[in-house]
Amino acid sequence: MILRDNLETFCRTFLHLDTVPDPWCKNGLQVPGKSEINKIALGTTASKNFLEMAADWKADAVLVHHGLFWGNGVKKLTPELTKRLQILLQNNISLFGYHLPLDAHPEIGNNAQIAKKLGLQKIEMVDICAVGDLPQPVDFQEFMSTCEQIFAQPVNFGEPFLQKKVSRIGICSGGGSDYAEQCKAAGADTFIVGELSEHRYHDFSEMPINFLACGHHATERFGIQALGDILINEYANIEVSYFTEPCPI
Ligand SMILES: [Zn+2]
């Protein structure tokens, strides 16, 4: 069992919440539920589907990458947000959200985890991105197939703009396409991102840098699961389970 407030303190310290700036998200405990936590449901996004699965499983708390409160906070309760909150409040479930700190963490962050799964060497963190070298250069198509295996879905878009073998990879999960320049400056010839906006396609073509858009949701599944593994090691007698929700974006 973990006390809710102890879990919040542990995650705040472990994920360096006080030193990783996040202009987008209120990280930490977003909805306080019961004070004693035995079952933690992990998810990428606090969607209605995910919250229903967590409630059916009798979760005491949910930990997600995409919480419910963003930017300057809630101005009104939309029907969608109301439904999601109803599930939490009716079941007395706490909701914890960890956004950029869970992308940026050098050990369990989404980007560091993807780098490990790709077998990159000499991994370094560049801002919130992970950058590292493949053991040996490979053709773009071969690298794309590797990504499809890791993310368990087709790559949404990919272009070998640099016209040479893939060797050094920069990674920024989710909607992190603005970080491509920093990865290129760190020597990356290829950039993995989650989702891409139209103008960045042209930017990448003109830089140039190879890129693969592997799915926002798909690139942000690993960090929260790795955080769950840390919690299982840290606390006895808790149950932790990740709930998968299909999302092609
Ligand atoms: Zn995201």
mmCIF file of N, CA and C in Angstrom, residues 20-113:
data_model
loop_
_atom_site.group_PDB
_atom_site.id
_atom_site.type_symbol
_atom_site.label_atom_id
_atom_site.label_comp_id
_atom_site.label_asym_id
_atom_site.label_seq_id
_atom_site.Cartn_x
_atom_site.Cartn_y
_atom_site.Cartn_z
ATOM 1 N N VAL A 20 12.246 20.307 -14.282
ATOM 2 C CA VAL A 20 11.911 20.158 -15.710
ATOM 3 C C VAL A 20 10.741 21.088 -16.015
ATOM 4 N N PRO A 21 10.985 22.184 -16.734
ATOM 5 C CA PRO A 21 9.869 23.093 -17.022
ATOM 6 C C PRO A 21 8.867 22.455 -17.979
ATOM 7 N N ASP A 22 7.587 22.701 -17.739
ATOM 8 C CA ASP A 22 6.553 22.170 -18.629
ATOM 9 C C ASP A 22 5.467 23.227 -18.791
ATOM 10 N N PRO A 23 5.531 24.009 -19.881
ATOM 11 C CA PRO A 23 4.545 25.072 -20.058
ATOM 12 C C PRO A 23 3.157 24.547 -20.406
ATOM 13 N N TRP A 24 3.048 23.247 -20.717
ATOM 14 C CA TRP A 24 1.781 22.731 -21.241
ATOM 15 C C TRP A 24 0.894 22.121 -20.179
ATOM 16 N N CYS A 25 1.485 21.624 -19.116
ATOM 17 C CA CYS A 25 0.731 20.690 -18.268
ATOM 18 C C CYS A 25 0.954 20.949 -16.783
ATOM 19 N N LYS A 26 -0.109 20.758 -16.011
ATOM 20 C CA LYS A 26 0.001 20.754 -14.550
ATOM 21 C C LYS A 26 0.386 19.337 -14.135
ATOM 22 N N ASN A 27 1.677 19.109 -13.923
ATOM 23 C CA ASN A 27 2.137 17.762 -13.594
ATOM 24 C C ASN A 27 1.884 17.437 -12.127
ATOM 25 N N GLY A 28 1.631 16.156 -11.877
ATOM 26 C CA GLY A 28 1.436 15.687 -10.509
ATOM 27 C C GLY A 28 0.006 15.245 -10.278
ATOM 28 N N LEU A 29 -0.439 15.356 -9.031
ATOM 29 C CA LEU A 29 -1.796 14.925 -8.668
ATOM 30 C C LEU A 29 -2.801 15.930 -9.212
ATOM 31 N N GLN A 30 -3.605 15.499 -10.170
ATOM 32 C CA GLN A 30 -4.586 16.394 -10.787
ATOM 33 C C GLN A 30 -5.981 16.213 -10.184
ATOM 34 N N VAL A 31 -6.296 14.992 -9.792
ATOM 35 C CA VAL A 31 -7.591 14.726 -9.149
ATOM 36 C C VAL A 31 -7.317 13.850 -7.921
ATOM 37 N N PRO A 32 -7.557 14.358 -6.704
ATOM 38 C CA PRO A 32 -7.301 13.547 -5.512
ATOM 39 C C PRO A 32 -8.456 12.591 -5.226
ATOM 40 N N GLY A 33 -8.123 11.313 -5.110
ATOM 41 C CA GLY A 33 -9.112 10.304 -4.719
ATOM 42 C C GLY A 33 -8.753 9.764 -3.345
ATOM 43 N N LYS A 34 -8.984 8.440 -3.161
ATOM 44 C CA LYS A 34 -8.745 7.837 -1.831
ATOM 45 C C LYS A 34 -7.288 7.988 -1.411
ATOM 46 N N SER A 35 -7.074 8.021 -0.099
ATOM 47 C CA SER A 35 -5.726 8.337 0.407
ATOM 48 C C SER A 35 -4.804 7.123 0.434
ATOM 49 N N GLU A 36 -5.377 5.905 0.385
ATOM 50 C CA GLU A 36 -4.536 4.697 0.384
ATOM 51 C C GLU A 36 -4.647 4.013 -0.974
ATOM 52 N N ILE A 37 -3.486 3.689 -1.544
ATOM 53 C CA ILE A 37 -3.469 3.180 -2.919
ATOM 54 C C ILE A 37 -2.841 1.780 -2.961
ATOM 55 N N ASN A 38 -3.618 0.828 -3.472
ATOM 56 C CA ASN A 38 -3.113 -0.540 -3.651
ATOM 57 C C ASN A 38 -3.002 -0.909 -5.132
ATOM 58 N N LYS A 39 -3.896 -0.373 -5.961
ATOM 59 C CA LYS A 39 -3.909 -0.748 -7.386
ATOM 60 C C LYS A 39 -3.758 0.504 -8.242
ATOM 61 N N ILE A 40 -2.741 0.466 -9.105
ATOM 62 C CA ILE A 40 -2.447 1.618 -9.962
ATOM 63 C C ILE A 40 -2.611 1.206 -11.419
ATOM 64 N N ALA A 41 -3.492 1.892 -12.121
ATOM 65 C CA ALA A 41 -3.657 1.653 -13.564
ATOM 66 C C ALA A 41 -2.827 2.688 -14.318
ATOM 67 N N LEU A 42 -2.012 2.205 -15.255
ATOM 68 C CA LEU A 42 -1.174 3.076 -16.071
ATOM 69 C C LEU A 42 -1.794 3.230 -17.450
ATOM 70 N N GLY A 43 -1.688 4.426 -18.013
ATOM 71 C CA GLY A 43 -2.182 4.619 -19.373
ATOM 72 C C GLY A 43 -1.438 5.756 -20.033
ATOM 73 N N THR A 44 -1.564 5.853 -21.341
ATOM 74 C CA THR A 44 -0.934 6.964 -22.045
ATOM 75 C C THR A 44 -1.803 8.209 -21.934
ATOM 76 N N THR A 45 -3.110 8.058 -22.107
ATOM 77 C CA THR A 45 -4.022 9.207 -22.144
ATOM 78 C C THR A 45 -5.240 8.934 -21.260
ATOM 79 N N ALA A 46 -5.636 9.945 -20.493
ATOM 80 C CA ALA A 46 -6.794 9.793 -19.596
ATOM 81 C C ALA A 46 -8.092 9.938 -20.383
ATOM 82 N N SER A 47 -8.285 9.057 -21.351
ATOM 83 C CA SER A 47 -9.523 9.063 -22.142
ATOM 84 C C SER A 47 -10.635 8.375 -21.349
ATOM 85 N N LYS A 48 -11.854 8.539 -21.818
ATOM 86 C CA LYS A 48 -12.997 7.880 -21.162
ATOM 87 C C LYS A 48 -12.811 6.359 -21.189
ATOM 88 N N ASN A 49 -12.397 5.824 -22.336
ATOM 89 C CA ASN A 49 -12.175 4.378 -22.457
ATOM 90 C C ASN A 49 -11.189 3.882 -21.416
ATOM 91 N N PHE A 50 -10.050 4.584 -21.338
ATOM 92 C CA PHE A 50 -9.015 4.166 -20.386
ATOM 93 C C PHE A 50 -9.544 4.228 -18.955
ATOM 94 N N LEU A 51 -10.223 5.320 -18.613
ATOM 95 C CA LEU A 51 -10.701 5.480 -17.232
ATOM 96 C C LEU A 51 -11.752 4.426 -16.884
ATOM 97 N N GLU A 52 -12.579 4.055 -17.865
ATOM 98 C CA GLU A 52 -13.552 2.982 -17.613
ATOM 99 C C GLU A 52 -12.846 1.650 -17.366
ATOM 100 N N MET A 53 -11.788 1.389 -18.150
ATOM 101 C CA MET A 53 -11.035 0.140 -17.932
ATOM 102 C C MET A 53 -10.416 0.143 -16.532
ATOM 103 N N ALA A 54 -9.867 1.296 -16.127
ATOM 104 C CA ALA A 54 -9.234 1.409 -14.806
ATOM 105 C C ALA A 54 -10.271 1.212 -13.700
ATOM 106 N N ALA A 55 -11.449 1.801 -13.878
ATOM 107 C CA ALA A 55 -12.501 1.673 -12.851
ATOM 108 C C ALA A 55 -12.991 0.228 -12.764
ATOM 109 N N ASP A 56 -13.148 -0.436 -13.923
ATOM 110 C CA ASP A 56 -13.570 -1.846 -13.924
ATOM 111 C C ASP A 56 -12.558 -2.726 -13.191
ATOM 112 N N TRP A 57 -11.290 -2.358 -13.308
ATOM 113 C CA TRP A 57 -10.190 -3.111 -12.662
ATOM 114 C C TRP A 57 -10.083 -2.780 -11.168
ATOM 115 N N LYS A 58 -10.882 -1.821 -10.738
ATOM 116 C CA LYS A 58 -10.920 -1.349 -9.341
ATOM 117 C C LYS A 58 -9.627 -0.634 -8.943
ATOM 118 N N ALA A 59 -9.119 0.173 -9.865
ATOM 119 C CA ALA A 59 -7.916 0.954 -9.575
ATOM 120 C C ALA A 59 -8.203 1.964 -8.468
ATOM 121 N N ASP A 60 -7.181 2.188 -7.633
ATOM 122 C CA ASP A 60 -7.262 3.259 -6.635
ATOM 123 C C ASP A 60 -6.695 4.561 -7.192
ATOM 124 N N ALA A 61 -5.780 4.413 -8.152
ATOM 125 C CA ALA A 61 -5.161 5.590 -8.772
ATOM 126 C C ALA A 61 -4.842 5.273 -10.219
ATOM 127 N N VAL A 62 -4.833 6.306 -11.062
ATOM 128 C CA VAL A 62 -4.357 6.151 -12.437
ATOM 129 C C VAL A 62 -3.183 7.109 -12.629
ATOM 130 N N LEU A 63 -2.164 6.600 -13.323
ATOM 131 C CA LEU A 63 -0.996 7.419 -13.689
ATOM 132 C C LEU A 63 -0.947 7.467 -15.211
ATOM 133 N N VAL A 64 -0.940 8.663 -15.782
ATOM 134 C CA VAL A 64 -0.969 8.803 -17.237
ATOM 135 C C VAL A 64 0.035 9.857 -17.696
ATOM 136 N N HIS A 65 0.363 9.779 -18.995
ATOM 137 C CA HIS A 65 1.228 10.791 -19.606
ATOM 138 C C HIS A 65 0.417 12.035 -19.973
ATOM 139 N N HIS A 66 -0.765 11.825 -20.512
ATOM 140 C CA HIS A 66 -1.659 12.924 -20.871
ATOM 141 C C HIS A 66 -2.800 12.974 -19.860
ATOM 142 N N GLY A 67 -2.705 13.910 -18.923
ATOM 143 C CA GLY A 67 -3.738 14.058 -17.895
ATOM 144 C C GLY A 67 -4.937 14.830 -18.415
ATOM 145 N N LEU A 68 -5.640 15.484 -17.507
ATOM 146 C CA LEU A 68 -6.882 16.175 -17.885
ATOM 147 C C LEU A 68 -6.746 17.695 -17.911
ATOM 148 N N PHE A 69 -5.701 18.236 -17.308
ATOM 149 C CA PHE A 69 -5.629 19.693 -17.158
ATOM 150 C C PHE A 69 -4.387 20.236 -17.835
ATOM 151 N N TRP A 70 -4.586 21.185 -18.730
ATOM 152 C CA TRP A 70 -3.527 21.674 -19.620
ATOM 153 C C TRP A 70 -3.491 23.196 -19.609
ATOM 154 N N GLY A 71 -2.363 23.725 -20.006
ATOM 155 C CA GLY A 71 -2.215 25.161 -20.203
ATOM 156 C C GLY A 71 -2.609 25.964 -18.980
ATOM 157 N N ASN A 72 -3.493 26.910 -19.178
ATOM 158 C CA ASN A 72 -3.893 27.790 -18.083
ATOM 159 C C ASN A 72 -5.038 27.230 -17.248
ATOM 160 N N GLY A 73 -5.381 25.977 -17.475
ATOM 161 C CA GLY A 73 -6.410 25.350 -16.643
ATOM 162 C C GLY A 73 -7.773 25.356 -17.303
ATOM 163 N N VAL A 74 -8.726 24.783 -16.596
ATOM 164 C CA VAL A 74 -10.070 24.582 -17.148
ATOM 165 C C VAL A 74 -10.888 25.857 -17.025
ATOM 166 N N LYS A 75 -11.506 26.288 -18.138
ATOM 167 C CA LYS A 75 -12.408 27.451 -18.107
ATOM 168 C C LYS A 75 -13.859 27.006 -17.924
ATOM 169 N N LYS A 76 -14.159 25.816 -18.454
ATOM 170 C CA LYS A 76 -15.501 25.240 -18.249
ATOM 171 C C LYS A 76 -15.410 23.732 -18.428
ATOM 172 N N LEU A 77 -16.397 23.037 -17.887
ATOM 173 C CA LEU A 77 -16.426 21.585 -18.038
ATOM 174 C C LEU A 77 -17.181 21.238 -19.321
ATOM 175 N N THR A 78 -16.448 20.695 -20.293
ATOM 176 C CA THR A 78 -17.102 20.207 -21.505
ATOM 177 C C THR A 78 -17.796 18.883 -21.177
ATOM 178 N N PRO A 79 -18.719 18.442 -22.044
ATOM 179 C CA PRO A 79 -19.354 17.136 -21.775
ATOM 180 C C PRO A 79 -18.326 16.006 -21.668
ATOM 181 N N GLU A 80 -17.262 16.072 -22.501
ATOM 182 C CA GLU A 80 -16.264 15.000 -22.488
ATOM 183 C C GLU A 80 -15.491 14.990 -21.170
ATOM 184 N N LEU A 81 -15.050 16.192 -20.747
ATOM 185 C CA LEU A 81 -14.291 16.273 -19.495
ATOM 186 C C LEU A 81 -15.169 15.889 -18.305
ATOM 187 N N THR A 82 -16.437 16.294 -18.352
ATOM 188 C CA THR A 82 -17.365 15.948 -17.266
ATOM 189 C C THR A 82 -17.479 14.432 -17.114
ATOM 190 N N LYS A 83 -17.632 13.720 -18.233
ATOM 191 C CA LYS A 83 -17.743 12.248 -18.189
ATOM 192 C C LYS A 83 -16.496 11.634 -17.571
ATOM 193 N N ARG A 84 -15.331 12.133 -17.994
ATOM 194 C CA ARG A 84 -14.078 11.568 -17.477
ATOM 195 C C ARG A 84 -13.961 11.818 -15.971
ATOM 196 N N LEU A 85 -14.311 13.030 -15.560
ATOM 197 C CA LEU A 85 -14.229 13.341 -14.128
ATOM 198 C C LEU A 85 -15.245 12.525 -13.328
ATOM 199 N N GLN A 86 -16.422 12.313 -13.913
ATOM 200 C CA GLN A 86 -17.446 11.517 -13.215
ATOM 201 C C GLN A 86 -16.913 10.125 -12.887
ATOM 202 N N ILE A 87 -16.210 9.521 -13.850
ATOM 203 C CA ILE A 87 -15.671 8.166 -13.615
ATOM 204 C C ILE A 87 -14.701 8.201 -12.435
ATOM 205 N N LEU A 88 -13.835 9.209 -12.407
ATOM 206 C CA LEU A 88 -12.857 9.306 -11.315
ATOM 207 C C LEU A 88 -13.550 9.566 -9.975
ATOM 208 N N LEU A 89 -14.459 10.538 -9.965
ATOM 209 C CA LEU A 89 -15.058 10.957 -8.695
ATOM 210 C C LEU A 89 -16.000 9.884 -8.136
ATOM 211 N N GLN A 90 -16.764 9.252 -9.044
ATOM 212 C CA GLN A 90 -17.709 8.227 -8.565
ATOM 213 C C GLN A 90 -16.979 7.018 -7.977
ATOM 214 N N ASN A 91 -15.757 6.777 -8.460
ATOM 215 C CA ASN A 91 -14.991 5.621 -7.978
ATOM 216 C C ASN A 91 -13.876 6.017 -7.016
ATOM 217 N N ASN A 92 -13.806 7.306 -6.686
ATOM 218 C CA ASN A 92 -12.810 7.805 -5.725
ATOM 219 C C ASN A 92 -11.374 7.471 -6.172
ATOM 220 N N ILE A 93 -11.127 7.597 -7.469
ATOM 221 C CA ILE A 93 -9.816 7.283 -8.056
ATOM 222 C C ILE A 93 -9.001 8.573 -8.186
ATOM 223 N N SER A 94 -7.730 8.516 -7.746
ATOM 224 C CA SER A 94 -6.825 9.650 -7.946
ATOM 225 C C SER A 94 -6.257 9.622 -9.358
ATOM 226 N N LEU A 95 -6.055 10.797 -9.938
ATOM 227 C CA LEU A 95 -5.418 10.879 -11.251
ATOM 228 C C LEU A 95 -4.113 11.664 -11.124
ATOM 229 N N PHE A 96 -3.018 11.020 -11.550
ATOM 230 C CA PHE A 96 -1.714 11.679 -11.611
ATOM 231 C C PHE A 96 -1.324 11.803 -13.081
ATOM 232 N N GLY A 97 -0.883 12.996 -13.495
ATOM 233 C CA GLY A 97 -0.438 13.206 -14.878
ATOM 234 C C GLY A 97 1.012 13.656 -14.907
ATOM 235 N N TYR A 98 1.798 13.015 -15.782
ATOM 236 C CA TYR A 98 3.212 13.384 -15.935
ATOM 237 C C TYR A 98 3.528 13.531 -17.418
ATOM 238 N N HIS A 99 3.768 14.749 -17.833
ATOM 239 C CA HIS A 99 3.922 15.050 -19.253
ATOM 240 C C HIS A 99 5.412 15.204 -19.601
ATOM 241 N N LEU A 100 5.900 16.410 -19.817
ATOM 242 C CA LEU A 100 7.299 16.565 -20.250
ATOM 243 C C LEU A 100 8.313 15.876 -19.335
ATOM 244 N N PRO A 101 8.128 15.897 -18.007
ATOM 245 C CA PRO A 101 9.101 15.177 -17.172
ATOM 246 C C PRO A 101 9.203 13.693 -17.515
ATOM 247 N N LEU A 102 8.117 13.144 -18.071
ATOM 248 C CA LEU A 102 8.132 11.729 -18.442
ATOM 249 C C LEU A 102 8.670 11.523 -19.868
ATOM 250 N N ASP A 103 8.759 12.576 -20.657
ATOM 251 C CA ASP A 103 9.486 12.483 -21.935
ATOM 252 C C ASP A 103 10.982 12.617 -21.680
ATOM 253 N N ALA A 104 11.322 13.506 -20.751
ATOM 254 C CA ALA A 104 12.710 13.955 -20.607
ATOM 255 C C ALA A 104 13.565 13.080 -19.706
ATOM 256 N N HIS A 105 12.967 12.219 -18.900
ATOM 257 C CA HIS A 105 13.761 11.513 -17.890
ATOM 258 C C HIS A 105 14.851 10.658 -18.568
ATOM 259 N N PRO A 106 16.096 10.752 -18.109
ATOM 260 C CA PRO A 106 17.192 10.073 -18.810
ATOM 261 C C PRO A 106 17.180 8.556 -18.680
ATOM 262 N N GLU A 107 16.383 8.018 -17.752
ATOM 263 C CA GLU A 107 16.361 6.562 -17.574
ATOM 264 C C GLU A 107 15.027 5.978 -18.042
ATOM 265 N N ILE A 108 13.921 6.508 -17.528
ATOM 266 C CA ILE A 108 12.619 5.888 -17.832
ATOM 267 C C ILE A 108 11.770 6.734 -18.781
ATOM 268 N N GLY A 109 12.294 7.869 -19.242
ATOM 269 C CA GLY A 109 11.531 8.743 -20.124
ATOM 270 C C GLY A 109 11.175 8.065 -21.445
ATOM 271 N N ASN A 110 10.132 8.549 -22.096
ATOM 272 C CA ASN A 110 9.733 7.979 -23.393
ATOM 273 C C ASN A 110 10.906 7.942 -24.367
ATOM 274 N N ASN A 111 11.656 9.041 -24.433
ATOM 275 C CA ASN A 111 12.719 9.125 -25.438
ATOM 276 C C ASN A 111 13.897 8.218 -25.097
ATOM 277 N N ALA A 112 14.280 8.175 -23.836
ATOM 278 C CA ALA A 112 15.362 7.278 -23.415
ATOM 279 C C ALA A 112 14.960 5.819 -23.607
ATOM 280 N N GLN A 113 13.696 5.511 -23.335
ATOM 281 C CA GLN A 113 13.224 4.133 -23.500
ATOM 282 C C GLN A 113 13.229 3.706 -24.967
#
